[in-house]
Amino acid sequence: MILVAVSKDGNNNIFPVAWAVVEVENADSWTWFLDLLMKDIGHHDGEGLTLMSDRQKGLLDAISVVSSKAEVRFCARHIWANFKNKFSGTAYKDLFWAAARSTTKHWHDSYMAEIKELNEDAYNYLSDIPPVHWCRHAFGSNSRSNMLLNNLCETFNAVIREARDKPIITCLDWIRRYVMRRNAEKWEGIQKYEGRFMPFVEKVLAWVYEASLNCIVCPSRLDEWEVETAFDRHVVDLKELTCTCFRWELTGIPCPHAYACIVKKRWRPEDFVHECYSKAKYLATYSPHIKPMPGMKQWKKTDLPRPLPPLLRKMPGRPKSHKRKKEAGEDAEERFVKRGKKPNNCSNCKQPGHNKRKCNNPPGVIQPKEPGRDPSKNPWVVADRNKRAARVLRRYNAESVTQPQQQNSSAATMQQTFNAPPQSSQTGSYQPPPLSQTSSQQPGQTASQHPGPSSQTSTHQPQTSLPPKLRPKLQTTKKPVWHI
């Protein structure tokens, strides 16, 4: 198991602080990890720190022992994940998040009262969790953060996905190199930035400015103001840097009510932003760098015992099936290729790309389609089709010799059918040999007496004597194509 402590810098980005690999996640491993963390950062008993977690196994017990003076927050998303298993629905979801995001106790109590009206058991479930752990109005202002989610650790966990299945030393070295490279990029990127505060402050102030346009300010004295909005009224103290909405103290950036008062006095809003968002503090954050390390063969040898691999623990329940991770480009050549989806045709205008509900076109008419499918253009299929046609012609020639009078009209029609211009030789088609003329024979004459070619070339001869499969099928092309 990888234990990680992640913070955020002055630009609202993640800042990895510490990480370690332990055998199992329990109270002992978390106590060992937090004890080393408190010693490294110099906070005795966690005083002045804000620790947020998703209430993992043994973590709360370790926090109460090692850092009892730290402010503890719970991830609101994990609370909601457990809450919705018993009380699901859109109404519960909206009221829960509204109660968690409320920065004043009045609004928090009003949303909780609505939850109580829906279900008293749901109200009791949330009331058992102290608001100081998951509600903004009860948070401390020391951390200058209004975060409700523990997504910083989730983001870092997604980054190190490539290293999690590697051996312990390789995994730790991969994480070290990633953090070292990331800190160097952050340090170099801020050198050319000109400004007192980080770009995150400019984005927040842009939103605050839009919200302050709806505020009506009324001055009192000694920099105290009364600000009225569409839903409530707040008191702003520019000297103490406070507002009754609690957003200014919670984040360190002026709220819309304070921004309206600052602009009214023609002051600069940047002068009222906390210094934790300044460029100087950002540089101080990334000044300590991770030093590069030589290869494992160049490490200094010590008399300490070599670390042993962790014991194999059989976890309860059915084991999970872990598929092998494929290398890059291993699936480049897929055996089966998925075909693209065909667009749906409108049942009104018969045009693709939309349906009948969104159709504004006049009704269309479906053109009747000729039965059957188009003949294959495969060279082998074409050659085989020509061979079968030649075989049928030889059979008709043999019958015309024995029965000249009965087969006179049939052979003439066959001669015209297969005297069509041959297909290109590039397709590999078979060209049948020329046939003898039998349509102009007189009674009693044989086919050998008239070897010359036929003088009749009309394509409108009756075809009733031919079988249905041998009748020519004219298409819209310049040259007729015959289907056998």
C-alpha positions as a printed Julia matrix, in Angstrom:
484×3 Matrix{Float64}:
   0.0     0.0     0.0
   1.21    3.51   -0.86
   0.5     6.19    1.74
   0.57    9.73    0.35
   0.3    13.25    1.8
  -0.59   15.89   -0.82
  -1.11   19.62   -0.34
  -1.77   22.53   -2.73
   0.39   25.49   -3.68
  -0.45   29.15   -4.16
  -1.76   28.55   -7.68
  -4.29   25.94   -6.51
  -2.21   23.04   -7.91
  -1.25   19.82   -6.16
   1.99   19.72   -4.19
   3.16   16.21   -3.15
   4.64   16.32    0.35
   5.47   12.74    1.36
   4.86    9.14    0.29
   5.74    5.72    1.65
   5.1     2.02    0.97
   3.73   -0.13    3.81
   2.6    -3.73    4.05
  -0.98   -3.03    5.07
  -3.14    0.0     5.72
  -3.97    0.05    9.42
  -3.58    2.25   12.5
   0.06    1.24   13.08
   1.22    2.09    9.55
  -0.67    5.4     9.55
   0.77    6.29   12.97
   4.3     5.61   11.75
   3.7     7.68    8.6
   2.12   10.67   10.37
   4.79   10.67   13.08
   7.56   11.03   10.5
   5.53   13.64    8.62
   5.0    15.83   11.69
   8.72   15.68   12.51
   9.78   16.59    8.97
   7.5    19.62    8.59
   7.99   20.74   12.2
   4.4    20.8    13.44
   4.14   19.31   16.9
   0.8    17.54   17.45
  -0.37   18.89   14.09
  -0.95   22.41   15.4
  -1.7    24.82   12.56
  -2.42   22.04   10.04
  -5.62   20.99    8.3
  -5.85   17.28    7.47
  -8.53   16.03    5.07
  -9.19   12.35    4.39
 -11.91    9.95    3.35
 -11.86    8.25    6.78
  -9.6     5.38    5.74
  -8.9     2.4     7.95
  -6.93    3.39   11.03
  -6.29    6.95    9.81
  -8.63    8.68   12.24
  -7.11    6.77   15.15
  -3.62    7.75   14.04
  -4.61   11.41   13.69
  -6.05   11.49   17.19
  -2.77   10.11   18.59
  -0.1    11.87   16.53
  -1.75   15.17   15.45
  -4.51   15.77   17.94
  -4.39   19.57   17.53
  -4.88   19.56   13.75
  -8.13   20.53   12.09
  -9.74   17.42   10.61
 -11.99   17.48    7.55
 -13.83   14.64    5.85
 -14.27   14.34    2.1
 -17.86   15.3     1.35
 -17.99   13.05   -1.69
 -17.29    9.97    0.41
 -19.92   11.06    2.93
 -22.44   11.42    0.13
 -21.44    8.0    -1.3
 -22.38    6.38    2.02
 -25.43    8.6     2.54
 -27.04    7.84   -0.83
 -26.94    4.09   -0.15
 -29.71    4.64    2.39
 -31.34    7.86    1.14
 -31.05    8.22   -2.62
 -32.73   10.74   -4.85
 -32.22   14.13   -6.44
 -33.85   15.99   -3.54
 -31.46   14.48   -0.99
 -28.48   15.14   -3.25
 -29.27   18.82   -3.82
 -29.98   19.5    -0.16
 -26.88   17.65    1.04
 -24.5    19.58   -1.18
 -26.26   22.86   -0.44
 -25.83   22.23    3.28
 -22.17   21.32    2.83
 -21.36   24.4     0.71
 -23.18   26.89    2.95
 -20.76   29.4     4.48
 -23.26   30.66    7.07
 -24.93   28.68    9.82
 -28.34   30.13    8.98
 -28.4    28.67    5.47
 -26.93   25.39    6.68
 -29.69   24.98    9.28
 -32.38   25.82    6.73
 -31.19   23.1     4.33
 -30.9    20.59    7.16
 -34.48   21.45    8.18
 -35.66   20.61    4.66
 -33.88   17.27    4.88
 -35.64   16.63    8.18
 -39.0    17.28    6.53
 -38.22   14.7     3.87
 -36.93   12.03    6.23
 -35.99   12.35    9.89
 -33.65    9.35    9.68
 -31.64   11.12    6.98
 -31.41   14.2     9.18
 -30.19   12.12   12.11
 -27.61   10.39    9.89
 -26.02   13.72    8.92
 -26.38   15.23   12.39
 -24.27   12.44   13.86
 -21.31   13.75   11.8
 -20.06   16.99   13.4
 -20.41   19.94   10.99
 -16.81   20.96   11.69
 -15.72   18.02    9.54
 -17.83   18.55    6.4
 -19.56   21.99    6.42
 -17.89   25.18    5.25
 -19.5    27.44    7.82
 -17.75   25.46   10.59
 -14.3    25.24    8.98
 -11.32   27.07   10.41
  -9.8    30.0     8.54
  -6.16   29.13    9.17
  -5.7    27.02    6.01
  -7.27   29.63    3.65
  -9.06   26.87    1.79
 -12.71   25.96    1.36
 -12.07   22.5    -0.09
 -14.75   19.88    0.47
 -13.27   17.06   -1.61
 -10.15   14.99   -1.19
  -9.47   15.02   -4.92
  -5.83   16.07   -4.5
  -4.85   12.57   -3.43
  -7.06   11.05   -6.12
  -5.28   13.13   -8.75
  -1.84   12.09   -7.52
  -2.97    8.48   -7.32
  -3.97    8.61  -11.0
  -0.57   10.06  -11.95
   1.43    7.25  -10.33
  -0.71    4.51  -11.88
   2.21    3.47  -14.06
   4.44    2.89  -11.03
   2.03    1.13   -8.68
   2.53   -2.38  -10.07
   6.34   -2.17  -10.12
   8.73   -3.5    -7.43
   9.02   -1.35   -4.31
  12.4     0.25   -5.06
  11.5     0.85   -8.72
   8.13    2.3    -7.7
   9.65    4.72   -5.17
  12.36    5.77   -7.63
   9.71    6.45  -10.33
   7.72    8.68   -7.96
  10.89   10.5    -6.86
  11.9    11.25  -10.44
   8.38   12.44  -11.3
   8.21   14.86   -8.37
  11.77   16.07   -9.04
  10.96   16.79  -12.68
   7.64   18.43  -11.8
   9.16   20.74   -9.19
  11.85   21.8   -11.64
   9.24   22.66  -14.28
   7.21   24.67  -11.76
  10.32   26.56  -10.66
  11.37   27.43  -14.2
   7.85   28.35  -15.25
   7.39   31.01  -12.56
  10.66   32.81  -13.31
   9.24   34.72  -16.27
   5.89   35.47  -14.65
   5.37   39.14  -13.82
   2.8    39.84  -11.19
   2.33   40.05   -7.48
  -0.14   37.18   -7.21
  -0.58   33.92   -9.09
  -2.95   33.55  -12.08
  -5.43   31.67   -9.89
  -6.19   34.91   -8.02
  -7.0    36.71  -11.27
  -9.55   34.04  -12.22
 -11.24   34.23   -8.82
 -11.34   38.03   -8.84
 -12.88   38.0   -12.32
 -15.76   35.9   -10.97
 -16.02   38.07   -7.85
 -16.28   41.21   -9.97
 -19.26   39.83  -11.89
 -21.02   38.88   -8.65
 -20.31   42.27   -7.02
 -22.32   44.12   -9.67
 -25.51   42.97   -7.95
 -24.49   44.32   -4.52
 -25.85   47.56   -3.02
 -23.41   49.07   -0.5
 -24.21   51.44    2.35
 -21.29   52.9     4.38
 -21.31   53.18    8.17
 -18.05   54.34    9.79
 -14.51   53.11   10.43
 -14.5    51.05    7.23
 -17.67   49.18    8.14
 -20.21   48.64    5.38
 -23.64   47.17    4.97
 -24.06   45.26    1.71
 -27.46   44.15    0.46
 -28.01   41.43   -2.12
 -31.07   39.87   -3.66
 -31.34   37.19   -0.97
 -29.55   38.48    2.14
 -27.68   41.34    3.82
 -24.08   41.21    5.07
 -21.7    43.36    7.11
 -18.18   43.99    5.8
 -15.26   45.22    7.9
 -12.37   46.3     5.69
 -10.11   46.94    8.66
 -10.5    43.44   10.12
 -10.78   41.82    6.66
 -14.01   40.07    7.57
 -17.49   39.56    6.13
 -20.48   37.86    7.67
 -20.72   35.55    4.65
 -17.4    33.99    5.87
 -16.02   33.53    2.35
 -13.31   36.15    2.74
 -11.87   34.61    5.91
 -12.22   31.08    4.54
 -10.3    31.59    1.27
  -8.19   34.69    1.84
  -9.62   36.33   -1.31
 -12.24   39.14   -1.02
 -15.82   38.0    -1.47
 -18.26   39.88   -3.78
 -19.57   41.95   -0.84
 -16.09   43.06    0.19
 -15.1    43.64   -3.44
 -18.01   46.05   -3.91
 -16.92   48.05   -0.83
 -13.27   48.11   -1.92
 -14.18   49.41   -5.36
 -16.5    51.98   -3.81
 -13.57   53.42   -1.88
 -11.41   53.33   -5.04
  -8.89   50.92   -3.5
  -7.13   48.04   -5.2
  -8.68   44.6    -4.49
  -5.23   42.95   -4.83
  -4.13   44.67   -1.63
  -6.69   42.65    0.34
  -5.61   39.2    -0.9
  -3.74   36.94    1.51
   0.0    36.57    0.97
  -0.21   32.79    0.59
  -1.22   33.4    -3.05
   1.73   35.68   -3.81
   4.58   34.92   -6.16
   7.1    35.14   -3.31
   5.37   32.37   -1.37
   5.1    30.29   -4.52
   8.86   30.56   -5.06
   9.46   29.64   -1.44
   7.32   26.54   -1.92
   9.4    25.18   -4.79
  12.8    26.43   -3.62
  13.71   23.17   -1.81
  14.5    20.74   -4.61
  14.93   16.98   -4.72
  18.54   16.13   -5.43
  19.4    13.62   -8.19
  20.62   10.16   -7.21
  23.18    7.84   -8.86
  22.37    4.32   -9.97
  21.74    1.48   -7.54
  25.2     0.02   -8.21
  26.81    3.22   -6.92
  24.91    3.34   -3.64
  26.94    3.38   -0.47
  27.01    0.04    1.29
  26.03   -0.13    4.95
  25.95   -2.77    7.67
  22.19   -2.53    7.99
  20.18   -5.64    7.11
  18.76   -5.8     3.62
  15.0    -5.2     3.39
  12.97   -8.34    2.87
   9.92   -8.58    0.63
   6.57   -8.33    2.41
   4.83  -11.47    3.51
   2.2   -12.92    1.21
  -1.16  -12.21    2.76
  -4.27  -14.07    1.67
  -7.06  -11.53    1.48
 -10.63  -12.57    2.35
 -13.14  -13.09   -0.4
 -12.8   -14.16   -3.99
  -9.52  -13.06   -5.59
  -9.73  -10.49   -8.32
  -8.62  -11.32  -11.84
  -5.78   -9.0   -12.82
  -5.16   -8.94  -16.53
  -1.69   -8.5   -17.89
  -0.82   -4.94  -18.83
  -0.09   -4.76  -22.52
   2.89   -2.88  -23.89
   2.6     0.27  -25.96
   1.5    -0.53  -29.5
   0.63   -4.13  -28.73
  -2.96   -3.62  -29.82
  -2.04   -1.56  -32.89
  -3.17   -4.3   -35.28
  -6.61   -5.45  -34.29
  -7.95   -8.63  -35.82
 -11.52   -7.48  -35.87
 -12.26   -3.96  -37.03
 -15.45   -2.32  -35.86
 -17.56   -0.88  -38.62
 -18.81    2.64  -38.39
 -22.42    3.24  -37.54
 -24.7     4.1   -40.43
 -26.8     7.24  -40.03
 -30.48    6.75  -39.45
 -32.83    7.72  -42.26
 -35.8     9.98  -41.58
 -39.11    8.19  -42.0
 -40.67   11.41  -43.36
 -38.3    12.75  -46.03
 -36.15    9.6   -46.39
 -32.96   11.63  -45.85
 -30.15   10.51  -43.48
 -28.86   12.45  -40.49
 -32.05   13.15  -38.5
 -35.34   11.62  -37.43
 -39.01   12.38  -37.97
 -39.38   14.56  -34.85
 -36.79   17.08  -36.04
 -37.65   16.95  -39.74
 -38.84   20.1   -41.51
 -38.6    18.74  -45.07
 -41.57   17.71  -47.24
 -42.44   14.01  -47.33
 -40.24   11.97  -49.61
 -40.85    8.9   -51.74
 -38.8     5.73  -51.46
 -37.44    4.69  -54.85
 -38.22    1.03  -55.53
 -35.09   -1.05  -55.32
 -34.47   -3.81  -57.79
 -34.73   -7.19  -56.06
 -31.57   -9.07  -55.32
 -28.09   -7.82  -54.66
 -25.45   -6.52  -57.02
 -23.16   -9.13  -58.59
 -19.78   -9.62  -57.04
 -16.79   -8.05  -58.78
 -14.29  -10.49  -57.33
 -12.04  -11.75  -60.19
 -12.42  -15.38  -59.14
 -16.21  -15.07  -58.97
 -16.33  -13.35  -62.39
 -14.16  -16.05  -63.99
 -16.28  -18.82  -62.49
 -19.44  -17.1   -63.69
 -18.07  -16.9   -67.26
 -17.1   -20.58  -67.2
 -20.62  -21.56  -66.23
 -22.0   -19.35  -69.02
 -19.74  -21.05  -71.58
 -20.84  -24.47  -70.33
 -24.5   -23.52  -70.82
 -23.77  -22.21  -74.31
 -22.06  -25.45  -75.35
 -25.07  -27.38  -74.13
 -27.43  -25.18  -76.17
 -25.2   -25.57  -79.24
 -25.35  -29.32  -78.92
 -29.12  -29.25  -78.67
 -29.39  -26.92  -81.68
 -27.49  -29.47  -83.81
 -29.89  -32.32  -83.0
 -33.03  -30.18  -82.99
 -32.39  -27.24  -85.39
 -35.98  -26.26  -85.89
 -36.94  -26.23  -82.22
 -33.8   -24.46  -81.03
 -33.62  -21.94  -83.88
 -35.05  -18.98  -82.0
 -33.38  -19.98  -78.69
 -29.89  -20.22  -80.18
 -30.3   -16.89  -81.95
 -31.22  -15.23  -78.72
 -28.3   -16.93  -76.95
 -25.95  -15.74  -79.66
 -27.05  -12.13  -79.12
 -26.88  -12.5   -75.36
 -23.27  -13.63  -75.21
 -21.97  -11.56  -78.14
 -21.83   -8.57  -75.77
 -18.42   -6.85  -75.57
 -16.15   -8.84  -73.25
 -15.06   -7.43  -69.88
 -11.63   -6.03  -69.31
  -8.88   -8.59  -68.96
  -7.68   -6.89  -65.81
 -10.53   -8.43  -63.85
  -9.44  -11.96  -64.74
 -12.74  -12.8   -66.47
 -13.11  -15.7   -68.85
 -14.17  -14.87  -72.48
 -16.23  -17.62  -74.1
 -15.35  -18.63  -77.68
 -17.51  -17.31  -80.55
 -20.55  -19.36  -81.41
 -21.79  -20.42  -84.82
 -24.83  -18.84  -86.37
 -27.92  -21.0   -86.22
 -30.75  -18.48  -86.43
 -30.71  -18.29  -90.25
 -30.67  -22.05  -90.88
 -33.18  -23.59  -93.23
 -34.96  -26.78  -92.36
 -32.72  -29.79  -92.91
 -29.44  -27.85  -92.67
 -26.86  -28.36  -89.91
 -24.86  -25.85  -87.94
 -21.6   -26.73  -89.72
 -22.98  -25.37  -93.0
 -23.21  -21.85  -91.63
 -19.96  -21.12  -89.78
 -20.12  -17.4   -90.36
 -20.97  -14.83  -87.66
 -24.54  -13.76  -87.09
 -25.82  -10.79  -89.04
 -28.47  -10.0   -86.45
 -27.2    -7.64  -83.72
 -30.45   -6.31  -82.31
 -30.69   -6.44  -78.49
 -34.51   -6.48  -78.48
 -35.03  -10.13  -79.37
 -37.58  -12.08  -77.35
 -36.07  -13.97  -74.45
 -39.0   -16.21  -73.51
 -37.16  -19.33  -74.69
 -34.31  -18.84  -72.2
 -34.49  -19.96  -68.57
 -35.15  -17.13  -66.09
 -31.58  -17.24  -64.74
 -30.12  -16.76  -68.24
 -32.24  -13.8   -69.28
 -30.19  -10.58  -69.6
 -30.64   -7.95  -66.92
 -30.06   -4.45  -68.33
 -28.59   -1.83  -66.0
 -28.2     1.91  -66.33
 -24.56    1.61  -67.47
 -23.4     2.15  -71.03
 -22.67   -1.57  -71.58
 -25.16   -4.25  -70.49
 -24.04   -6.6   -67.72
 -25.37  -10.14  -67.84
 -26.08  -12.11  -64.67
 -25.76  -15.88  -64.94
